[in-house]
CSV table of C-alpha atoms in Angstrom, one decimal:
chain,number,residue,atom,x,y,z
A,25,UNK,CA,87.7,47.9,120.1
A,26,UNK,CA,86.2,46.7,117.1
A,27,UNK,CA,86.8,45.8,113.6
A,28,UNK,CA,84.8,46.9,110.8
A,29,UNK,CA,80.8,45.4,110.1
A,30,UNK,CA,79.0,43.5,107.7
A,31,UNK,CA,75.9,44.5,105.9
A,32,UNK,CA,76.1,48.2,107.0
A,33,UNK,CA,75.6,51.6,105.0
A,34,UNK,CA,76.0,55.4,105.8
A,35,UNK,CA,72.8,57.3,107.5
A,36,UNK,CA,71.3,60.9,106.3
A,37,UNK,CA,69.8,63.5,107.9
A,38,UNK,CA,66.9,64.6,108.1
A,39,UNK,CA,66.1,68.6,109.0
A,40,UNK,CA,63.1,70.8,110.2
A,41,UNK,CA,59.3,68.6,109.9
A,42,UNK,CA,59.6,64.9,109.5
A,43,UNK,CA,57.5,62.4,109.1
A,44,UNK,CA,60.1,59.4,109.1
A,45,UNK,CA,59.1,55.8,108.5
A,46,UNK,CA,59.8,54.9,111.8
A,47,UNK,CA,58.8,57.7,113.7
A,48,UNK,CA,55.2,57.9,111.9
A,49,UNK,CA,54.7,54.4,113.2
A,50,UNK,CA,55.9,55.3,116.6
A,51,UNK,CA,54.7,58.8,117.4
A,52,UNK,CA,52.7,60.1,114.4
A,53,UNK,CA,53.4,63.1,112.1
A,54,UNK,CA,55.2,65.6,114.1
A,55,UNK,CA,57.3,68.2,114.7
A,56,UNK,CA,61.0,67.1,115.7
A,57,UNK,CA,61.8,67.4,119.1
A,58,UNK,CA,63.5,70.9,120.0
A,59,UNK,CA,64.8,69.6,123.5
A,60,UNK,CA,65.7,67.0,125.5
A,61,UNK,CA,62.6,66.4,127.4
A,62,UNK,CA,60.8,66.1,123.8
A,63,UNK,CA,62.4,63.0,122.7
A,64,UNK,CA,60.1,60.2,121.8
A,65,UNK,CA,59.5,58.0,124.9
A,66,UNK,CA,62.2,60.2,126.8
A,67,UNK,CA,60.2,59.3,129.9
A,68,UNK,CA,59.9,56.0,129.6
A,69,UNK,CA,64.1,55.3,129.9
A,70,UNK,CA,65.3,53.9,133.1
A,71,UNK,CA,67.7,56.6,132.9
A,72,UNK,CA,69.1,55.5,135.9
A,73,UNK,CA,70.3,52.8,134.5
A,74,UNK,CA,72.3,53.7,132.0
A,75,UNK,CA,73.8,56.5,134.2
A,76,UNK,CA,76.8,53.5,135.1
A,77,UNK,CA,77.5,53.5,131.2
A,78,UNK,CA,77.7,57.3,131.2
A,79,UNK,CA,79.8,57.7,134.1
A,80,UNK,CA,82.9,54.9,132.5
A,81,UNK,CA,83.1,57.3,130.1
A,82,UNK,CA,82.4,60.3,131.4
A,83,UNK,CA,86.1,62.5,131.3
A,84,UNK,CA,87.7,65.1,129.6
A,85,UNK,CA,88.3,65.4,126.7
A,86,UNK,CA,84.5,64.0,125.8
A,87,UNK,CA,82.8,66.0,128.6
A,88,UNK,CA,84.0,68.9,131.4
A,89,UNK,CA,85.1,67.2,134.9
A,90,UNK,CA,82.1,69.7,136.9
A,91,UNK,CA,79.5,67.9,134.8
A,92,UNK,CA,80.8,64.4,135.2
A,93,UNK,CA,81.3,65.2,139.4
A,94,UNK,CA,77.8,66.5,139.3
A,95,UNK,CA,76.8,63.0,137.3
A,96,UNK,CA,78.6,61.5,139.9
A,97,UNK,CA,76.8,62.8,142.7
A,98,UNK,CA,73.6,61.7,141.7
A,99,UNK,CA,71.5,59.0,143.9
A,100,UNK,CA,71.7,55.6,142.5
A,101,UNK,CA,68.5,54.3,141.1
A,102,UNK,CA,67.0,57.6,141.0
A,103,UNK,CA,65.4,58.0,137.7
A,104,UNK,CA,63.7,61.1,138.0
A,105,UNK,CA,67.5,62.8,139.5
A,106,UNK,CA,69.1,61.4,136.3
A,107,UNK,CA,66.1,62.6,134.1
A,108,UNK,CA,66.3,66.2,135.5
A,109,UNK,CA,70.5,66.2,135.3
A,110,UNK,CA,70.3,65.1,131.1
A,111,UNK,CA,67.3,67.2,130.6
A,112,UNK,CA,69.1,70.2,132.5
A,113,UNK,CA,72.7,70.0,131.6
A,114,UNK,CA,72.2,68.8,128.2
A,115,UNK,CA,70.7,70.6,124.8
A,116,UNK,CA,69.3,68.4,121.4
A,117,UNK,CA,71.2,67.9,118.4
A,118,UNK,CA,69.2,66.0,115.7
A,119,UNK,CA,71.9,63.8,113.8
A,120,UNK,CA,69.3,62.5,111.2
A,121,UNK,CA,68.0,59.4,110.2
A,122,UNK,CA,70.4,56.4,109.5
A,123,UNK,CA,70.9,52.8,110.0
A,124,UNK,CA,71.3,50.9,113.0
A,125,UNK,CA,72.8,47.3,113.2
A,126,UNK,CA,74.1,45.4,116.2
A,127,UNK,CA,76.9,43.7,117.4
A,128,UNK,CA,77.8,41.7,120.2
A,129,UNK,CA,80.4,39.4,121.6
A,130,UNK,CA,80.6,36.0,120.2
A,131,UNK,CA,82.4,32.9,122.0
A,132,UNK,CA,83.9,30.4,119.6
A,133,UNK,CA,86.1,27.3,119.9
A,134,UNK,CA,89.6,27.4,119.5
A,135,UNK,CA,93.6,26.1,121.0
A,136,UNK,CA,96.9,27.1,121.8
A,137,UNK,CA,98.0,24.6,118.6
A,138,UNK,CA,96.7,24.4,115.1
A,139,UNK,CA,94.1,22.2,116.0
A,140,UNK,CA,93.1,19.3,113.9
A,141,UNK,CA,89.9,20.6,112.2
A,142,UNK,CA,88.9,20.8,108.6
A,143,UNK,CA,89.5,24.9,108.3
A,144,UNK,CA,91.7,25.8,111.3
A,145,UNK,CA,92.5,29.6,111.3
A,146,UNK,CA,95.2,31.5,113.0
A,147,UNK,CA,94.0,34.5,115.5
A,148,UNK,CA,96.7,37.0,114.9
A,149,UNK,CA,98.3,39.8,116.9
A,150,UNK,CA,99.7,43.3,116.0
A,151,UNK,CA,102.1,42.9,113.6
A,152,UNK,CA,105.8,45.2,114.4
A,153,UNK,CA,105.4,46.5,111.1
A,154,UNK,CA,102.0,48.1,111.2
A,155,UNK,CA,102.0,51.9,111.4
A,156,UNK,CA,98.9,53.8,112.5
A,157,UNK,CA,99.2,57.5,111.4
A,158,UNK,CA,96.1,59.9,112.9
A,159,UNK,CA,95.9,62.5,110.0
A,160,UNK,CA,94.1,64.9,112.6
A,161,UNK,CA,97.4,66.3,114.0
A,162,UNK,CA,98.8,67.1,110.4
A,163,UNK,CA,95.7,69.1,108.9
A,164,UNK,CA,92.4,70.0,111.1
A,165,UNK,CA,90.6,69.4,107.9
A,166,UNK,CA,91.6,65.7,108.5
A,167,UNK,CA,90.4,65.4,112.1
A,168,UNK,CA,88.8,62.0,113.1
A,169,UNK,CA,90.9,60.4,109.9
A,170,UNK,CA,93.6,57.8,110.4
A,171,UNK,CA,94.9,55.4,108.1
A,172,UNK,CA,97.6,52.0,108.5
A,173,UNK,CA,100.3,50.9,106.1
A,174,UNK,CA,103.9,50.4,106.6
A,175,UNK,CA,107.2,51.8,105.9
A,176,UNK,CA,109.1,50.6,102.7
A,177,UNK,CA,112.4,52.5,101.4
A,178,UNK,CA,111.2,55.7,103.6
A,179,UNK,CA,107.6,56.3,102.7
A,180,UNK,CA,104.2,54.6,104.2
A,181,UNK,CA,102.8,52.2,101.8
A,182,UNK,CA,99.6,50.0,101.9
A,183,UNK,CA,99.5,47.3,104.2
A,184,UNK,CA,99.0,43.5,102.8
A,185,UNK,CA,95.6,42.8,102.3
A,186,UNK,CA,93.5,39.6,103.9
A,187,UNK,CA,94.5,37.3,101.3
A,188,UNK,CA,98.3,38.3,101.7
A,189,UNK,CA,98.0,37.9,105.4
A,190,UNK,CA,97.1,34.6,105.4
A,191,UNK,CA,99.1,33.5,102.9
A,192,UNK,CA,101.8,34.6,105.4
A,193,UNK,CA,102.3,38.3,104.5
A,194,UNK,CA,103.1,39.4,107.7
A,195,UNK,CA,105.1,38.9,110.9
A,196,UNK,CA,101.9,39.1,112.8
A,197,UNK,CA,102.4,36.8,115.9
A,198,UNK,CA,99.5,34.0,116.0
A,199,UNK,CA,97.8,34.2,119.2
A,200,UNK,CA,95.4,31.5,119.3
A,201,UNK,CA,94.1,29.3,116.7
A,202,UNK,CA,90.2,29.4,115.9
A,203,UNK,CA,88.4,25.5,114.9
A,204,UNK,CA,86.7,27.3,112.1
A,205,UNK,CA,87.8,30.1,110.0
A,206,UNK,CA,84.2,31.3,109.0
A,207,UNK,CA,83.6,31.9,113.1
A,208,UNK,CA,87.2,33.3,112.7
A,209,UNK,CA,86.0,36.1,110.2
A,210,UNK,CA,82.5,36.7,112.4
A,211,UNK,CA,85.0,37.7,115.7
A,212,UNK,CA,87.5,40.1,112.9
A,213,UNK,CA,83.9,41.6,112.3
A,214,UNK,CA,82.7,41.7,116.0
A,215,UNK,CA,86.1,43.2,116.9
A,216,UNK,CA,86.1,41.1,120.2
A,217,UNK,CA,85.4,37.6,121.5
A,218,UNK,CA,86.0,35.0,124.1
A,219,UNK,CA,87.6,31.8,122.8
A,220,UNK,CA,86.9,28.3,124.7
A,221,UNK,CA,90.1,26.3,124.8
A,222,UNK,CA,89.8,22.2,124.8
A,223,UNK,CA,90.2,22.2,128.7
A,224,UNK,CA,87.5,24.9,129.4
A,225,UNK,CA,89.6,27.4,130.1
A,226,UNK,CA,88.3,30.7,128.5
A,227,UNK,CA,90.9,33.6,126.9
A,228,UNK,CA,89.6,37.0,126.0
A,229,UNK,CA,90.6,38.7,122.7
A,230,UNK,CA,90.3,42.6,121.9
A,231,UNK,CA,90.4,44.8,118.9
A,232,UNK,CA,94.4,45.5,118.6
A,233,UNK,CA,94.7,47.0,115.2
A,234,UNK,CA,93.7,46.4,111.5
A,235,UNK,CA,95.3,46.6,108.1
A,236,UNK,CA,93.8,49.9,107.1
A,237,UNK,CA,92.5,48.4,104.1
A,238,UNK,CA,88.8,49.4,102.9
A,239,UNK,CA,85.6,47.1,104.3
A,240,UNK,CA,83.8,45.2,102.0
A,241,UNK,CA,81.1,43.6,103.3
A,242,UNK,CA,80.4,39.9,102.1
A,243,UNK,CA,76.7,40.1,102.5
A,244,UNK,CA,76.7,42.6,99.8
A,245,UNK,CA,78.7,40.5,97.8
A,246,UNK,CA,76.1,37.7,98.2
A,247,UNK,CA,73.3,39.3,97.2
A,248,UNK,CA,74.6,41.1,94.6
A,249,UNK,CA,75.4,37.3,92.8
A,250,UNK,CA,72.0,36.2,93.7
A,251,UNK,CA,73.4,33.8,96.1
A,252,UNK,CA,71.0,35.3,99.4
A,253,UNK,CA,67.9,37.1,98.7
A,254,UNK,CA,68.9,40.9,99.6
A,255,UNK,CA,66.4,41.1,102.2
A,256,UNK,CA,67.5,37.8,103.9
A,257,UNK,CA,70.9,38.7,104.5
A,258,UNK,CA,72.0,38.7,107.7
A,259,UNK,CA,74.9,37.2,109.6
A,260,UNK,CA,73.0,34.1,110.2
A,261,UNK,CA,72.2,33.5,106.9
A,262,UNK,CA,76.1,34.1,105.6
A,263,UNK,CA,77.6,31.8,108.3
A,264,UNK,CA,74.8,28.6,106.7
A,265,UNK,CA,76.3,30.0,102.9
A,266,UNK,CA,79.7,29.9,104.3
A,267,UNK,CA,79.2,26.2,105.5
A,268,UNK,CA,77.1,25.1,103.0
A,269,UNK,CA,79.4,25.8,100.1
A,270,UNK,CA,82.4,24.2,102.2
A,271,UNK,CA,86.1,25.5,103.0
A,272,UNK,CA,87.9,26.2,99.7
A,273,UNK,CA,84.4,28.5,98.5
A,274,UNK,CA,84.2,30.4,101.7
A,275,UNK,CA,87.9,31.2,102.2
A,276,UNK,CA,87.9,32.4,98.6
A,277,UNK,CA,84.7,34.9,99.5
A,278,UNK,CA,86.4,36.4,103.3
A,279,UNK,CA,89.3,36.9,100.6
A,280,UNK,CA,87.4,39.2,98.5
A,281,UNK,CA,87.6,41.7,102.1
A,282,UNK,CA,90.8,43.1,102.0
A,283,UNK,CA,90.4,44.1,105.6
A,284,UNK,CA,91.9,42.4,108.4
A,285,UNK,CA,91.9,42.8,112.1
A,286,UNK,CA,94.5,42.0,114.5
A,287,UNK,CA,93.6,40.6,118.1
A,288,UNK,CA,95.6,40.8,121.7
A,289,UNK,CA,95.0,38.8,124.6
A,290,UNK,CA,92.9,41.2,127.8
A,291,UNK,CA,92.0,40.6,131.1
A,292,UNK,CA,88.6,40.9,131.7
A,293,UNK,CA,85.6,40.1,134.5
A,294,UNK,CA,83.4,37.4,132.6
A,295,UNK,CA,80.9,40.0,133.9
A,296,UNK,CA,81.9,42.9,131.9
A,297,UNK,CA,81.5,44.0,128.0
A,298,UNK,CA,84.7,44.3,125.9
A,299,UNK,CA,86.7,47.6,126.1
A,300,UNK,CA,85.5,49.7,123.4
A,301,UNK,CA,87.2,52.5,121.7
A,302,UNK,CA,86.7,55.2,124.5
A,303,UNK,CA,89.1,52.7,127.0
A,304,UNK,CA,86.0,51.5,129.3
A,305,UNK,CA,84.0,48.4,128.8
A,306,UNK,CA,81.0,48.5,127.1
A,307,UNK,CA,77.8,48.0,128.0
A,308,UNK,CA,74.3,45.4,126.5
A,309,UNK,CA,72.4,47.8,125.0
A,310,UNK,CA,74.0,51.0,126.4
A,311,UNK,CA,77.0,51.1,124.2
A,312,UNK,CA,77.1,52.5,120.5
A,313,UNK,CA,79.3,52.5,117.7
A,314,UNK,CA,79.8,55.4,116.0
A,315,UNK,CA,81.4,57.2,113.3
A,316,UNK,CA,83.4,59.6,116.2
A,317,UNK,CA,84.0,62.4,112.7
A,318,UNK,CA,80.4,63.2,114.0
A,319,UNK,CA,79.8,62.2,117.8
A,320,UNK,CA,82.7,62.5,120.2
A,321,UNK,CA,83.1,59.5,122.1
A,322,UNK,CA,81.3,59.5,125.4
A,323,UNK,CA,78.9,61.5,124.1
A,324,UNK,CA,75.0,60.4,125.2
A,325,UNK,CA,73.0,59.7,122.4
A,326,UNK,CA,69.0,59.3,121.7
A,327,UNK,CA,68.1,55.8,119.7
A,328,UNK,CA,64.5,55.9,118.3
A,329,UNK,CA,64.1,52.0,116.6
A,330,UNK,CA,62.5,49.2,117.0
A,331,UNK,CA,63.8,45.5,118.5
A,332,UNK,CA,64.6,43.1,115.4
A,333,UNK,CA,63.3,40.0,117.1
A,334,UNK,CA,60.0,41.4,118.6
A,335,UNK,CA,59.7,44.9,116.6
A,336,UNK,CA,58.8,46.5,120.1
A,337,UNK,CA,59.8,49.9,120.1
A,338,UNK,CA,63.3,50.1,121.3
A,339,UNK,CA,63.9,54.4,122.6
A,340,UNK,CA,66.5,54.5,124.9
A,341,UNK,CA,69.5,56.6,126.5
A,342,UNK,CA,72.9,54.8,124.8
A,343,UNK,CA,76.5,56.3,124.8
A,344,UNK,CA,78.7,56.8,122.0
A,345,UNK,CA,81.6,54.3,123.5
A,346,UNK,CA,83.0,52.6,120.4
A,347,UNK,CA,83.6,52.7,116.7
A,348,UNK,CA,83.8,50.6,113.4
A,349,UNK,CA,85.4,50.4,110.2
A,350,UNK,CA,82.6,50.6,108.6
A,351,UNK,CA,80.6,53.4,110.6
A,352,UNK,CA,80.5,56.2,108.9
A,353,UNK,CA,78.2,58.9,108.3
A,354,UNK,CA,76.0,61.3,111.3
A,355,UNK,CA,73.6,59.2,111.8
A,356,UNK,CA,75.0,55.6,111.3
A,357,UNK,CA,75.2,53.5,114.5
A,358,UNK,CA,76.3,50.1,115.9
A,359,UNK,CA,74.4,48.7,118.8
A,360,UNK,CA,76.1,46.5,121.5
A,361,UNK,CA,73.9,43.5,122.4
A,362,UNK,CA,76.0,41.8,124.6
A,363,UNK,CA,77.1,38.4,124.9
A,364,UNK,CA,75.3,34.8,124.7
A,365,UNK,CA,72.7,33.4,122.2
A,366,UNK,CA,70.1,36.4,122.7
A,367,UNK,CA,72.3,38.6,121.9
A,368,UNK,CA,73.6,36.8,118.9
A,369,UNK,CA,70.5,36.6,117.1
A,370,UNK,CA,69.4,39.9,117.8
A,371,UNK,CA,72.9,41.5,116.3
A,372,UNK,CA,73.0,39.2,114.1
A,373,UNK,CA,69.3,40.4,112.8
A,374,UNK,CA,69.5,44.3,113.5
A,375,UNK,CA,69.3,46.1,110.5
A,376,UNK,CA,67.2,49.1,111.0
A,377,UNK,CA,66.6,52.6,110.2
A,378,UNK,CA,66.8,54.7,113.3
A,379,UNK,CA,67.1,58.1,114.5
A,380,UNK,CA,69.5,59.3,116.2
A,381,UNK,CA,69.7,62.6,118.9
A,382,UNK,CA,73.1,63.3,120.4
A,383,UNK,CA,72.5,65.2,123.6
A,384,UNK,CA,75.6,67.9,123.6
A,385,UNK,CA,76.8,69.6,127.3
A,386,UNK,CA,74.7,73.0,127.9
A,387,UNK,CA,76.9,76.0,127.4
């Protein structure tokens, strides 16, 4: 689904005894849990709830058919039936200690025609001449790598950066047109959105493609100058620089990304999540973005954190359903918050150190 994130940096691990940050404040100096039923505040999950999550995803290639059939059988509601089934049919991996941000799905204004704004900003589709190449099937070494360029005189070349792009460096259709090209850049960086047209009617956007060109994230780039105080950043924060500074400023900044995503039009419930990366629509606070070099899509995963607007503990059952441009590393993750102005702030403030369990099928 999604397009690569701001303000985000690889996870490490962390082996044997640990007495993380985050987990010292939780649950003490201990030793790490050795299996499933050992997971800090593994019983207080309302597993049954994210056993609808699980089961969207839940196929080969990511997990054997008599597992998901058994998932399937389960009683709805039933928390202790799904607690036994991942407790049973599931052993521990500890992927380490990393970063956790969030993302969710913003809603901005926009129209079928450039419309007459100050900094109107074209919502692009696929272009023909974008070439994805997996490097997986040429070398296992490579597996879980792709990259994007296109073809000139016979040989796969870099694709035009954001700045080309927009200046009208490739045939990329334009979908829609967005009133404001910083809320633009936020929904390349979300990787999905629902834009508001002038009569009300709404049109839903997905993650198509992207340039292949490395993320750099514009947060950094902020602090870095002195412009934000490091700690402040957040995309809040960015969007008020953004405005503040006015159009000509901000463009020149987004520029300095070279990465660009490409949007097409999907059909979708208004009740439902974005499609993520596995094909199924993701889930508030169920889903995960992750670096899939690590954690196979559809994989169930243990988040130990804590809520950026409250700083309540947040331990909870999530699924590996999606992944970013800029998620990388075993233990680097992407939470999906949703949709609406909760989940805004509370993406738009995640930036914690979490650890992370993936819970791998039981020989």
């Amino acid at each position: 689904m999604k397009g690569p994130k701001d303000i985000r940096a690889r996870g490490g691990s962390v082996p044997g005894l640990f007495c993380a940050g985050l987990l010292a404040l939780l649950a003490g100096c201990a030793q790490a849990p050795q299996k499933v039923a050992e997971l800090p505040g593994w019983g207080e999950d309302r597993l049954s709830e994210a056993l609808p999550a699980f089961l969207a995803g839940c196929r080969p290639p990511a997990l054997p058919e008599p597992l998901c059939a058994e998932a399937r059988a389960l009683p709805a509601g039933d928390d202790a039936a799904a607690r036994r089934f991942f407790e049973t049919r599931f052993t521990l991996r500890a992927a380490g200690e990393g970063l956790m941000t969030g993302y969710y799905e913003p809603e901005l204004r926009g129209a079928l025609e450039r419309p007459a704004t100050a900094d109107p900003a074209p919502l692009r589709g696929r272009p023909a001449d974008l070439v994805e190449v997996d490097l997986g099937a040429f070398s296992g070494e490579l597996r879980g790598k792709r990259v994007a360029g296109k073809v000139e005189g016979g040989r796969l070349v870099p694709y035009p950066d954001r700045a080309a792009i927009e200046a009208g460096g490739s045939p990329a259709p334009i979908l829609l047109w967005a009133e404001e090209a910083a809320e633009k850049f936020f929904l390349q960086i979300q990787g999905s959105g629902r834009v508001v047209l002038p009569d009300g009617s709404v049109r839903r956007l997905g993650y198509a493609a992207a340039n292949g060109r490395a993320y750099v994230p514009i947060g950094r780039l902020l602090a870095d100058r002195g412009e934000i105080p490091r700690a402040k950043v957040s995309m809040q924060s960015i969007l008020a620089w953004l405005e503040r500074v006015g159009p000509e400023r901000a463009r020149a900044l987004m520029d300095e990304n070279p990465s660009y995503v490409f949007f097409r039009e999907r059909a979708a419930r208004p009740e439902e999540g974005p499609v993520g990366s596995q094909g199924v629509p993701l889930t508030p606070l169920r889903s995960i973005a992750v670096d899939r070099s690590h954690i196979p899509l559809g994989r169930p995963v243990w988040i130990v954190a804590k809520h950026p607007v409250t700083g309540a503990p947040l331990r909870r059952l999530v699924l590996a359903q999606d992944t970013g441009g800029a998620i990388r590393g075993e233990a680097r993750a992407d939470l999906f918050w949703g949709w609406g102005e909760a989940a805004r702030e509370a993406a738009g403030l995640m930036k914690e150190r979490a650890e992370v369990f993936v819970l791998d099928p039981a020989n």
